[in-house]
Coordinates of C-alpha atoms and ligand atoms in Angstrom, one line a residue:
X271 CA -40.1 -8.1 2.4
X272 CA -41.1 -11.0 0.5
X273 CA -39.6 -12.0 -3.3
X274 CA -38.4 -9.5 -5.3
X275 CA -40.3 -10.7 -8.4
X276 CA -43.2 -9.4 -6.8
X277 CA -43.2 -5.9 -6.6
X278 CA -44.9 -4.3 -9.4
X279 CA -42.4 -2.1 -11.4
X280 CA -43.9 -1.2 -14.7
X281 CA -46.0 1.4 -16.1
X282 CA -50.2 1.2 -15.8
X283 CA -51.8 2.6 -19.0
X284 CA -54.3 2.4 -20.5
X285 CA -55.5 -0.2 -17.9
X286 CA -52.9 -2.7 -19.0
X287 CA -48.8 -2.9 -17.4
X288 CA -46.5 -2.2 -19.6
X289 CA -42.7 -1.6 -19.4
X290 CA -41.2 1.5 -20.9
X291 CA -41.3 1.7 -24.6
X292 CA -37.5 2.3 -25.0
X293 CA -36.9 -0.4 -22.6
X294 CA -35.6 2.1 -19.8
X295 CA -35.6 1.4 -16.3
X296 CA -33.9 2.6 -13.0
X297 CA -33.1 1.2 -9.8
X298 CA -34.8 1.8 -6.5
X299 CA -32.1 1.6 -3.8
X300 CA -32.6 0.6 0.2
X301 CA -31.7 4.0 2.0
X302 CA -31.1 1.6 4.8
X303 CA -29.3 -1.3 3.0
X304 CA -28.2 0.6 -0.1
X305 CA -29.2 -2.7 -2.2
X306 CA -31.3 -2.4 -5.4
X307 CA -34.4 -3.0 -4.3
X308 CA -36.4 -2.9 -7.7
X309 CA -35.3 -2.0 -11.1
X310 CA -38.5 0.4 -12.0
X311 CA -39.9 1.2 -15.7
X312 CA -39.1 5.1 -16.5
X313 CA -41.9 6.2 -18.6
X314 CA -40.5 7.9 -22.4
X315 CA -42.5 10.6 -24.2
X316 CA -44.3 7.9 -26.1
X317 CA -45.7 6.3 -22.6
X318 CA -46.2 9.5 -21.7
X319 CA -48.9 10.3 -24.3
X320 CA -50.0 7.1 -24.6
X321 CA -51.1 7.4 -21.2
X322 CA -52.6 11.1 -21.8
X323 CA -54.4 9.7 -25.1
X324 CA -55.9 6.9 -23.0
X325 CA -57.2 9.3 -20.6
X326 CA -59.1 11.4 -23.5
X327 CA -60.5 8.2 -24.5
X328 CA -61.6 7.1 -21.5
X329 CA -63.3 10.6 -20.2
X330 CA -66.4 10.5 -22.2
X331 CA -68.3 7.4 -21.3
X332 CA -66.5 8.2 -17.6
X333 CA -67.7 11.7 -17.5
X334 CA -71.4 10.2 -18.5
X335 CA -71.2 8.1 -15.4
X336 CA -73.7 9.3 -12.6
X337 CA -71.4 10.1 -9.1
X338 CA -72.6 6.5 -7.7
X339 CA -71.6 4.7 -10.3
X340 CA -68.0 6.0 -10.3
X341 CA -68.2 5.6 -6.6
X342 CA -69.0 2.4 -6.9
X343 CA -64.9 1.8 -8.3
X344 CA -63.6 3.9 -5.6
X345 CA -65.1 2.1 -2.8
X346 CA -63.3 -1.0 -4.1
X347 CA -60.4 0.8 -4.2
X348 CA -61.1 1.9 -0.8
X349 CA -61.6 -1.4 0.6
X350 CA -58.7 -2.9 -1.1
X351 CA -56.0 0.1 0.2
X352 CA -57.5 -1.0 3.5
X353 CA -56.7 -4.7 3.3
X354 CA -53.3 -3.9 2.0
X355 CA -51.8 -2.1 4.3
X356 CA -48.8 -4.5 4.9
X357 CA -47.3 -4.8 1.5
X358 CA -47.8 -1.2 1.0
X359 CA -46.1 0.0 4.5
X360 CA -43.3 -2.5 3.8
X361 CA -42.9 -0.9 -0.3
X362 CA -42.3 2.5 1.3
X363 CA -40.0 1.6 4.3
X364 CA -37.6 -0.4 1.4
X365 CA -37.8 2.1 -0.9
X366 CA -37.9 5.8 1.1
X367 CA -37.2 4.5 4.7
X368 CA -40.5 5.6 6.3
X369 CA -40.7 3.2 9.4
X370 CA -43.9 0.3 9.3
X371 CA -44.1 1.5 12.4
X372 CA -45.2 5.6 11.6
X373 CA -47.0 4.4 7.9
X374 CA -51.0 5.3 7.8
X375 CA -50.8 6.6 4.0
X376 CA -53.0 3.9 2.5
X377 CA -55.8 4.3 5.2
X378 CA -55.6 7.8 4.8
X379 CA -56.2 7.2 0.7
X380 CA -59.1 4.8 1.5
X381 CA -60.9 7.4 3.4
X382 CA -60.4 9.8 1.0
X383 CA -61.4 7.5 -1.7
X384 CA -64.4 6.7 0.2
X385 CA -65.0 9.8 1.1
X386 CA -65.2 11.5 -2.8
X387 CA -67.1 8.2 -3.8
X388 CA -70.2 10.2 -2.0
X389 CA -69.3 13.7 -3.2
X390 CA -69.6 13.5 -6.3
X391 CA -73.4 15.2 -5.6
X392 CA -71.3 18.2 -4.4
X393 CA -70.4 19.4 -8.3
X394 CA -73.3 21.6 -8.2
X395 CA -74.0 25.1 -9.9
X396 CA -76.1 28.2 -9.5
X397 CA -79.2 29.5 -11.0
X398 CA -80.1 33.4 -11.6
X399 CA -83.1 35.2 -12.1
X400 CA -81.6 38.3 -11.7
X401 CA -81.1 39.4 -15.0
X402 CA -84.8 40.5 -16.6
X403 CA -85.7 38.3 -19.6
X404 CA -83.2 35.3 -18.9
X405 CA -83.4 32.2 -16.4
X406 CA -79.1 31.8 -15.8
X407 CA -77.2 29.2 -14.5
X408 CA -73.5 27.6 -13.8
X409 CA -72.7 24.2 -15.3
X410 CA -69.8 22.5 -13.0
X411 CA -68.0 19.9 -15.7
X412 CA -64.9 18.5 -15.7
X413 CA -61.5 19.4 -17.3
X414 CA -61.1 16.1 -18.7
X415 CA -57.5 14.8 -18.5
X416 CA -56.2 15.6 -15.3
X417 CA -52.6 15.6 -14.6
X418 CA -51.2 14.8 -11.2
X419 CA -47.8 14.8 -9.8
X420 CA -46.5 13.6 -6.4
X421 CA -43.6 14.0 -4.2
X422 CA -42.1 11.1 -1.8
X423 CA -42.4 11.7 1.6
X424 CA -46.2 10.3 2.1
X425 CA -47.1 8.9 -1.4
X426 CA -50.1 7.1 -1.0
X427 CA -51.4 10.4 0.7
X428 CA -51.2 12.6 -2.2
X429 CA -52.3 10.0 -4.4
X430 CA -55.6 9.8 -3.2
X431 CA -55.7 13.6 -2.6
X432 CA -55.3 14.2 -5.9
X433 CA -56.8 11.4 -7.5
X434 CA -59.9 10.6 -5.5
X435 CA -61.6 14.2 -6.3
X436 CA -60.5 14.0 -10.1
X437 CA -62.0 11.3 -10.7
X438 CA -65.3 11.9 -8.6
X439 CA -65.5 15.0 -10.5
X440 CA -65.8 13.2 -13.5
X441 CA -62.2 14.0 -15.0
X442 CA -60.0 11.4 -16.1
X443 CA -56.4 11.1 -14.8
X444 CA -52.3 10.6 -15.3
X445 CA -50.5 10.3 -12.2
X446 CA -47.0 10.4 -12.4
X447 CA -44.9 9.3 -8.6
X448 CA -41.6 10.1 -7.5
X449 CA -38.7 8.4 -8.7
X450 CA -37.6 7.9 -5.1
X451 CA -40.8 6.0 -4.3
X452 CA -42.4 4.9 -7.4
X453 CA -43.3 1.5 -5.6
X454 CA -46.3 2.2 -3.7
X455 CA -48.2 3.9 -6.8
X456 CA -47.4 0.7 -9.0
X457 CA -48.9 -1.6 -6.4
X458 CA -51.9 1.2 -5.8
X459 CA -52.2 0.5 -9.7
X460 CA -52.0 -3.2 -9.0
X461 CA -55.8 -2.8 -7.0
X462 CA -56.9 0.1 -9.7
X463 CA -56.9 -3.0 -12.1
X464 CA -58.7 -5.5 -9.8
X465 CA -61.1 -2.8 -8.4
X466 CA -61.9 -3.3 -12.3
X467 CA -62.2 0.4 -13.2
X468 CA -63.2 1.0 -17.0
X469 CA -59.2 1.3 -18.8
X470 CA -57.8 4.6 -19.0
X471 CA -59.8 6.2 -16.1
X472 CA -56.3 6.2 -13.6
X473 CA -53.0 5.5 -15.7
X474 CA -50.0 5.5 -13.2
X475 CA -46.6 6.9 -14.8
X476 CA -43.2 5.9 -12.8
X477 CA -40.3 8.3 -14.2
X478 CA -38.3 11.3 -13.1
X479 CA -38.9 15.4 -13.5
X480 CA -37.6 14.8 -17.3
X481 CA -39.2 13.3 -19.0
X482 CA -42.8 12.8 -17.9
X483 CA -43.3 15.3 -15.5
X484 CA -42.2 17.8 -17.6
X485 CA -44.2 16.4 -21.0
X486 CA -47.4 16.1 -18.5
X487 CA -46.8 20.0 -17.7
X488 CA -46.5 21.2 -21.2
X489 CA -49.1 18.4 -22.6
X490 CA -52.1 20.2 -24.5
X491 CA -54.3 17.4 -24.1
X492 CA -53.9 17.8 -19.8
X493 CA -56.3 20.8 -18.8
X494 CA -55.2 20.8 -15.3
X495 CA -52.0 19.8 -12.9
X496 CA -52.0 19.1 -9.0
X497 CA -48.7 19.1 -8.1
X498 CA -47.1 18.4 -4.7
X499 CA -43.5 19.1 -4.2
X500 CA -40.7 21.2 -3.7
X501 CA -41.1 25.0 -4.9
X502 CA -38.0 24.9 -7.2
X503 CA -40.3 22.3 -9.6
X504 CA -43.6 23.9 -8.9
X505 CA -42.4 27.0 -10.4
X506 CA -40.8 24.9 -13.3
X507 CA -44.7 23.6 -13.5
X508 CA -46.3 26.9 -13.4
X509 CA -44.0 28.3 -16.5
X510 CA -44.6 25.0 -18.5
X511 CA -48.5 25.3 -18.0
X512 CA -48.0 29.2 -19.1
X513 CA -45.9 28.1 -22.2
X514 CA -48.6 25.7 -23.2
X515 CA -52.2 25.8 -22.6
X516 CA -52.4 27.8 -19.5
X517 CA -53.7 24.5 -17.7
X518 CA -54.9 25.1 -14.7
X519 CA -52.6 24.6 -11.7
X520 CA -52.6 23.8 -8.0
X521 CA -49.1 24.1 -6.0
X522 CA -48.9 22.4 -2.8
X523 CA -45.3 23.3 -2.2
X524 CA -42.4 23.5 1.0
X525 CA -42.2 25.2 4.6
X526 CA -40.2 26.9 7.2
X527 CA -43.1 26.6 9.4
X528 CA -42.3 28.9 12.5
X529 CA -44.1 27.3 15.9
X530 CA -44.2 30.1 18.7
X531 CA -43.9 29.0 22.6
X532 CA -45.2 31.7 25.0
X533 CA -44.6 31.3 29.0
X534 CA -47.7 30.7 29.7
X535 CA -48.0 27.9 27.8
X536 CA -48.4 24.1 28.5
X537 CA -44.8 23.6 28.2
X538 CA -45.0 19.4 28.5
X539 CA -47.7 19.7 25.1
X540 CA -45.3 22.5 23.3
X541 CA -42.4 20.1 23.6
X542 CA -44.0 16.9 22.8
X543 CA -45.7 18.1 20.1
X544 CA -42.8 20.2 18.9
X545 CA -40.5 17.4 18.8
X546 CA -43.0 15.2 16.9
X547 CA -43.8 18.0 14.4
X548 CA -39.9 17.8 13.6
X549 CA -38.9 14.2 14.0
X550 CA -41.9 12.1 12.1
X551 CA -40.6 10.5 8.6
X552 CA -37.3 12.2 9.8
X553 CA -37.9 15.8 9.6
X554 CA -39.1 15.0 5.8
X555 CA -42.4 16.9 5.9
X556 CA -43.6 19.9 3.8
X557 CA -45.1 21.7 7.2
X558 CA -42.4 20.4 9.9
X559 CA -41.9 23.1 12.5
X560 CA -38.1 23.5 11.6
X561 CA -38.3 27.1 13.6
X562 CA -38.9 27.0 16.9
X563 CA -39.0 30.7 19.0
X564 CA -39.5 30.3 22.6
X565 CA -40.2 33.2 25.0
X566 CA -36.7 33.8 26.4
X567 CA -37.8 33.4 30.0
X568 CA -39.0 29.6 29.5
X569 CA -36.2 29.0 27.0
X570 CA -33.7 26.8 29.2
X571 CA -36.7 24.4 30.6
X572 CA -38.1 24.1 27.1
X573 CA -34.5 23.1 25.1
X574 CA -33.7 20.8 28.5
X575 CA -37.0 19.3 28.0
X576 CA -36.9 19.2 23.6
X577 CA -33.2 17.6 24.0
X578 CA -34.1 14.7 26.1
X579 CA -37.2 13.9 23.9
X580 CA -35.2 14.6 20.5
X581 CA -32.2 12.8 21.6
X582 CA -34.5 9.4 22.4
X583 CA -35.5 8.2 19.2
X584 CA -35.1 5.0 17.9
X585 CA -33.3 4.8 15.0
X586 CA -33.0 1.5 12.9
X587 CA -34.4 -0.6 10.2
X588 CA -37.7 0.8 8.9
X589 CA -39.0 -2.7 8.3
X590 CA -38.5 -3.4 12.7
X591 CA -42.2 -2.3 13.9
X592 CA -39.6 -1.0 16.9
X593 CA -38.2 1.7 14.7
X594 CA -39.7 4.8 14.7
X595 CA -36.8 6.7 13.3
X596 CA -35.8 5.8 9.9
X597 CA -33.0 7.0 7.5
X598 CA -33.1 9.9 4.7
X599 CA -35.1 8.6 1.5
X600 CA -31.6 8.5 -0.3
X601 CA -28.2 9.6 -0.7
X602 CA -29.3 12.5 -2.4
X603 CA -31.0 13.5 0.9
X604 CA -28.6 12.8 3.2
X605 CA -26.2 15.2 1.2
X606 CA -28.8 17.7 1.6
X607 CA -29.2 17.4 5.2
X608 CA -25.0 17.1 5.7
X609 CA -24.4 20.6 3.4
X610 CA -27.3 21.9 5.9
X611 CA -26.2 20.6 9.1
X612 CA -22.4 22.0 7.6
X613 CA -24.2 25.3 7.5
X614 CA -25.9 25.5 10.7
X615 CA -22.6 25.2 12.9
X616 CA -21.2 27.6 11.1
X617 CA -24.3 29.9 11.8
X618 CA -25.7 29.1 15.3
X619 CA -24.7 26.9 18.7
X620 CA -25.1 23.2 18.3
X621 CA -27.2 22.0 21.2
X622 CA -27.8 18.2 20.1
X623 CA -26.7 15.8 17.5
X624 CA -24.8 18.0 14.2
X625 CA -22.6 14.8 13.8
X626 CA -22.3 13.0 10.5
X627 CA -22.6 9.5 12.0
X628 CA -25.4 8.2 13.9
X629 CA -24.1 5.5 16.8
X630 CA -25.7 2.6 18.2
X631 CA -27.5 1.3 14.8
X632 CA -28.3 -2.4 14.6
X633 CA -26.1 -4.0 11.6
X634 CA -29.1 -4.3 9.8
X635 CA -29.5 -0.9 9.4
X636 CA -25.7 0.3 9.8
X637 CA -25.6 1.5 6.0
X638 CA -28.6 3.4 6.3
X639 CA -28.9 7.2 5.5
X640 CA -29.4 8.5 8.9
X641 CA -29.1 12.0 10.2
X642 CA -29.1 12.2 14.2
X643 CA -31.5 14.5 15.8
X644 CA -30.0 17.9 15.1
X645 CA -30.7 21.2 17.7
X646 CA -29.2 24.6 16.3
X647 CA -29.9 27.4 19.2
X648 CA -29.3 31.4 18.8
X649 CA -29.0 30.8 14.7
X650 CA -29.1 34.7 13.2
X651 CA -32.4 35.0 11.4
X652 CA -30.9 35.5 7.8
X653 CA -28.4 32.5 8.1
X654 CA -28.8 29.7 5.6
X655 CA -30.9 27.5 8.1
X656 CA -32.9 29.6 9.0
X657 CA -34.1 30.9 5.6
X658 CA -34.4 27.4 3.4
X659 CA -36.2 24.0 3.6
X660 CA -33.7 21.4 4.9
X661 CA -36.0 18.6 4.8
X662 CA -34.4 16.5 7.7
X663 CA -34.4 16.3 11.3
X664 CA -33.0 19.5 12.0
X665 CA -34.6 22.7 14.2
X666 CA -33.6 26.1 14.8
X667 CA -34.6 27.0 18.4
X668 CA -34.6 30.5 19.2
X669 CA -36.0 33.4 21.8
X670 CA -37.9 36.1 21.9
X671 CA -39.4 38.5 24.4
X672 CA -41.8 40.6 22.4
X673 CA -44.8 39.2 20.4
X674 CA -44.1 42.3 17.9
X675 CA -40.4 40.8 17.7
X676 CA -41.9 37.3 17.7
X677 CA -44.1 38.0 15.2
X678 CA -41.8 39.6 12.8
X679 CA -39.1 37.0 13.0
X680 CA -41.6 34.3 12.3
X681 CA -43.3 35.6 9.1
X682 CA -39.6 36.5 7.9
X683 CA -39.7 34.2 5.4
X684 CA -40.8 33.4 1.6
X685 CA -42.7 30.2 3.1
X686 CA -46.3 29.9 4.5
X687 CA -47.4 26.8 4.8
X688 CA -48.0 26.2 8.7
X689 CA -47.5 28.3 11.8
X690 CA -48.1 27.9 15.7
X691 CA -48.7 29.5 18.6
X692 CA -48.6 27.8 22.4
X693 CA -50.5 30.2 24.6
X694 CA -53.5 30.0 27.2
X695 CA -54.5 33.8 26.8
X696 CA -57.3 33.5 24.0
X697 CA -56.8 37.2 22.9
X698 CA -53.2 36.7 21.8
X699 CA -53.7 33.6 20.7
X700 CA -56.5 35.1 18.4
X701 CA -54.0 38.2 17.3
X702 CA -51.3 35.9 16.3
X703 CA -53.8 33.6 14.1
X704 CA -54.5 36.7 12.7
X705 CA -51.5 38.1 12.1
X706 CA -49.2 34.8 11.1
X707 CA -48.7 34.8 7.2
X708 CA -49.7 31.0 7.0
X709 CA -51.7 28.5 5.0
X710 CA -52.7 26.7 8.3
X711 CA -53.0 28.1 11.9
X712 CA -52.6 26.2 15.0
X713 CA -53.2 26.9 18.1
X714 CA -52.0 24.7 20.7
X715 CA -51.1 22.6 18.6
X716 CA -49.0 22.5 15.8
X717 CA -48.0 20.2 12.4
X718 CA -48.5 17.8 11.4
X719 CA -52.2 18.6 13.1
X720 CA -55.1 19.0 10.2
X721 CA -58.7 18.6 9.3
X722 CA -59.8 16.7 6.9
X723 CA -62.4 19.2 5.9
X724 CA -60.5 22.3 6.4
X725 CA -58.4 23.8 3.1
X726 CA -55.1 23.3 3.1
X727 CA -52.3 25.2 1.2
X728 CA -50.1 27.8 1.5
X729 CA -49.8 31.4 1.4
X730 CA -46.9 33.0 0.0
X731 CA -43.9 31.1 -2.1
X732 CA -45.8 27.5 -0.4
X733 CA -48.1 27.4 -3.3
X734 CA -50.9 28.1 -5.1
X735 CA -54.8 27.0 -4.5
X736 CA -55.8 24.8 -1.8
X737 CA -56.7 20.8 -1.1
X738 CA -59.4 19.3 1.4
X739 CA -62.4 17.3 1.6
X740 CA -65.0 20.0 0.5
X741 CA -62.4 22.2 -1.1
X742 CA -60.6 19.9 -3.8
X743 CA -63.5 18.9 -6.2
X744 CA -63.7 22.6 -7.4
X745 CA -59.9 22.4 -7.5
X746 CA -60.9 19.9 -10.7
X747 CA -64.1 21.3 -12.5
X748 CA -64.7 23.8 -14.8
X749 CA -67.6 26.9 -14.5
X750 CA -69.9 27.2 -17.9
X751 CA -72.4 30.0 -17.7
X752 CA -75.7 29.6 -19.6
X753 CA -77.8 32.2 -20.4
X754 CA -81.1 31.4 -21.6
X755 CA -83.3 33.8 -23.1
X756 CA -87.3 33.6 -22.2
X757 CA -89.7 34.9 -24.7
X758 CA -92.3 37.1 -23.0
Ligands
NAD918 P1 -39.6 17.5 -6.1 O1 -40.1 18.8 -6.5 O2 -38.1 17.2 -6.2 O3 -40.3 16.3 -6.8 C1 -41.8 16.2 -6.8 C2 -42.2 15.6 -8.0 O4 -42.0 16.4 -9.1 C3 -41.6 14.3 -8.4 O5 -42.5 13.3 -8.8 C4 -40.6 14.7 -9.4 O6 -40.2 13.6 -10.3 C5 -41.4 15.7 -10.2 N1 -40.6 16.6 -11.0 C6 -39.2 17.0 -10.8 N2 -38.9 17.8 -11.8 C7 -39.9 18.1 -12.6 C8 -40.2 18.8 -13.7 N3 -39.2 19.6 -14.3 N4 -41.4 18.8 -14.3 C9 -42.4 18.1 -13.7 N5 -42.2 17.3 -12.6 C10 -41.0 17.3 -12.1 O7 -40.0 17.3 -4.5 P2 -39.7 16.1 -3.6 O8 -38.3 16.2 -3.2 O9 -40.2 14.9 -4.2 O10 -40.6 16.4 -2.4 C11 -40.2 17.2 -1.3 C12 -40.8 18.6 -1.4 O11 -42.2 18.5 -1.5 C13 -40.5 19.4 -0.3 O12 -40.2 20.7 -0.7 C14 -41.8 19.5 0.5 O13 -41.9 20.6 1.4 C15 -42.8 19.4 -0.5 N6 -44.1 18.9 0.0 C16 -45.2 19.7 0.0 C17 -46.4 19.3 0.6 C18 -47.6 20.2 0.7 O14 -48.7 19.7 0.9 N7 -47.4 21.5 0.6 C19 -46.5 18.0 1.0 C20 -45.3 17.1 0.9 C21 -44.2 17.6 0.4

């Protein structure tokens, strides 16, 4: 990482930085090194609706904009995501621990950015002549300020999935990042500014739950909130919004995502991708397949198999392009995972890892929040572990010899983000895509496999709405009807 002075720490409003009014900041520790890393700007109530009021002001003359010209901004922010792909990978791995080695977050922004500098076209309405005497139709306008808040696994993701459609739809926005990983937003900010969009179009907010999330939720002025995160503060969210002006809000929220392995499946593919679904950014992903139930007669081959593939990870420094296993994004996390891991040998057989310690780091890297590879096997469905997001690199592995038992087990739970099936026989493949009580199907294949233009969300306690190319600008406009009356 180069100089310290030169990560951008402060608050973007209003087109201009700016450090916190009250002069508050807080630090951003190394999960590997535990150093301070950055001291970041924590934004007060008064930055706060600042940053709001510069996003009223700045939605009329950017709502009057035709879709091409406020594409035009977003494909220099597109470009310039693209070309900055080392200073932004290096910002997360120092900040959260997500290895250089795994990072695509800032190409996947770009092509979103790129992809809702076209679509703007796409906020279209309906006409009626159904209705004798009267030629109807459906206005599609925008809220105008636009709230959004983001967790800090994959930043840079959610940034542009929230962000890129907001804006395209002619809305005007306050982003607020994660305390944990406030560093790639303030740099995204950083190309906002020399993209040259008009000031007060994207203000970027570093601070914790309290105080700026929580203002943004409550805020009159913000007509609607995307929020991605855990479903303890979505819920927080949704009664703020209720308590204030019923802003509209979409909750992209945890998992427990259950991935079924039948006999007949393609046991090499179940495992790899399995193992991958579990272990990328160190189990700290919303759909990870943290259950795993496996047909009981392939069970030994498959946990053989998942152990020797699990177990071979290379754990070190995040900034070594060697690593692809990094540590927990901080302490906080690690406790998480340890209280968990506690749990799950109290509950079910430890087949790999468990330990607090992870051997063979490099010094570099020998402070580092790491968790080890963790396999739980035969864990009773209603333990702990089985039942709660753990947000690490930790599976349950268990068996099953009915798909009715299979099938019950798996949608056991308040979570529906992402399910999976491994099978060749098309028919039960097609009854379980059915039947699974999931945001996201897959089928042979499993997280963290989307599509781009397929919805995403989750049914059940996951959340609320749904986010994709094709599916998010509607997340962000309003429906007017006019009637007009024809004199015959
Ligand atoms: P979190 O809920 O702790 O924090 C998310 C964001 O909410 C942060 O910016 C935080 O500052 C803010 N926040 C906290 N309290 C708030 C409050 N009272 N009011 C307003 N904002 C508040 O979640 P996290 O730990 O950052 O992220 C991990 C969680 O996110 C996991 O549960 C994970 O499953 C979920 N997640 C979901 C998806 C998805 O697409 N469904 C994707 C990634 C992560």
């Amino acid at each position: 990482m180069g100089s310290m002075e030169k990560i951008e720490t402060r608050l973007f409003i209003n087109g201009k930085f700016v450090e916190s009014s009250d002069g508050k900041t807080f630090p951003i520790r190394s999960p590997t090194t535990r150093e301070v890393i950055a001291e970041v700007s924590e934004a007060s109530e008064k930055d706060t609706d600042a940053a709001v009021a510069a996003a009223k002001a700045a939605f009329p003359a950017w709502s009057a904009l035709s879709p091409d010209e406020r594409g035009a901004y977003m494909k220099k922010l597109a470009a310039l995501l693209n070309q900055n792909y080392k200073e932004l990978s290096q910002l997360e791995a120092v900040s959260m621990g997500r290895p250089v080695s795994t990072y695509f977050d800032n190409y996947a922004a770009a092509s979103t950015f790129e992809h809702y500098a076209e679509a703007g076209y796409e906020a279209q309405g309906i006409s009626s002549l159904n209705t004798p005497g009267f030629v109807n139709m459906t206005f599609k306008q925008p809220y105008g300020v636009v709230a959004a808040i983001i967790p800090w696994n994959l930043p840079l993701v959610f940034f542009g999935n929230k962000v890129a459609p907001a804006i395209a739809a002619g809305n005007t926005v306050v982003l607020k990042s994660s305390e944990k990983a406030p560093l790639t937003s303030a740099k995204v900010a950083a190309l906002i500014e020399q993209a040259g969009f008009p000031p007060g179009v994207i203000n970027v907010l570093s601070g914790h739950g309290q105080t700026s999330g929580a203002i943004l939720s409550s805020h009159m002025d913000v007509r609607a909130l995307s929020f991605t995160g855990s479903c303890r503060t979505g819920r927080i969210i949704q009664a703020a919004a209720a308590k204030s002006n019923l802003k509209n809000v979409i909750l992209e929220l945890g998992g427990k995502s259950p991935a079924i392995i039948f006999e007949d499946s393609n046991l090499e593919n179940a495992v790899v991708e399995t193992q991958s679904s579990i272990q990328f950014n160190s189990g700290q992903v919303c759909m990870a397949n943290s259950r795993i139930y496996v047909q009981d007669t392939i069970a030994d081959k498959f946990v053989e198999l998942f152990k020797s593939k699990f177990a071979a990870i290379s754990a070190g420094d995040p900034l070594d392009p060697a690593t692809n296993h990094g540590p927990q994004a901080d302490s906080a996390q690690w406790d998480t995972v340890q209280k968990y891991l506690a749990e799950g040998k109290k509950a079910g057989d430890v087949a790999l890892g468990g330990k607090t310690e992870v051997s063979g780091l490099s010094e570099a890297a020998s402070k580092g929040y790491f968790v080890e590879p963790t396999i739980f096997l035969s864990t009773p469905e209603d333990a702990v572990v089985m039942k709660e997001e753990i947000f690490g690199p930790v599976v349950n592995i268990n068996t099953f010899k009915t798909e009715e038992e299979v099938i019950a087990k798996a949608n056991d739970s308040e979570f529906g983000l992402y399910a999976a099936v491994y099978t060749k026989d098309i028919n039960r493949a097609m009854r379980f895509a059915k039947v699974l009580e999931a945001g996201t199907v897959g089928v042979n294949c499993t997280s963290p496999t989307v599509a781009k233009d397929m919805p995403f969300g989750g049914f059940k306690s996951s959340g609320t709405g749904r986010e994709g190319l094709g599916h998010s600008l509607n997340n962000f406009l309003e429906t007017k009807t006019v009637l007009i009356k024809i004199n015959s």
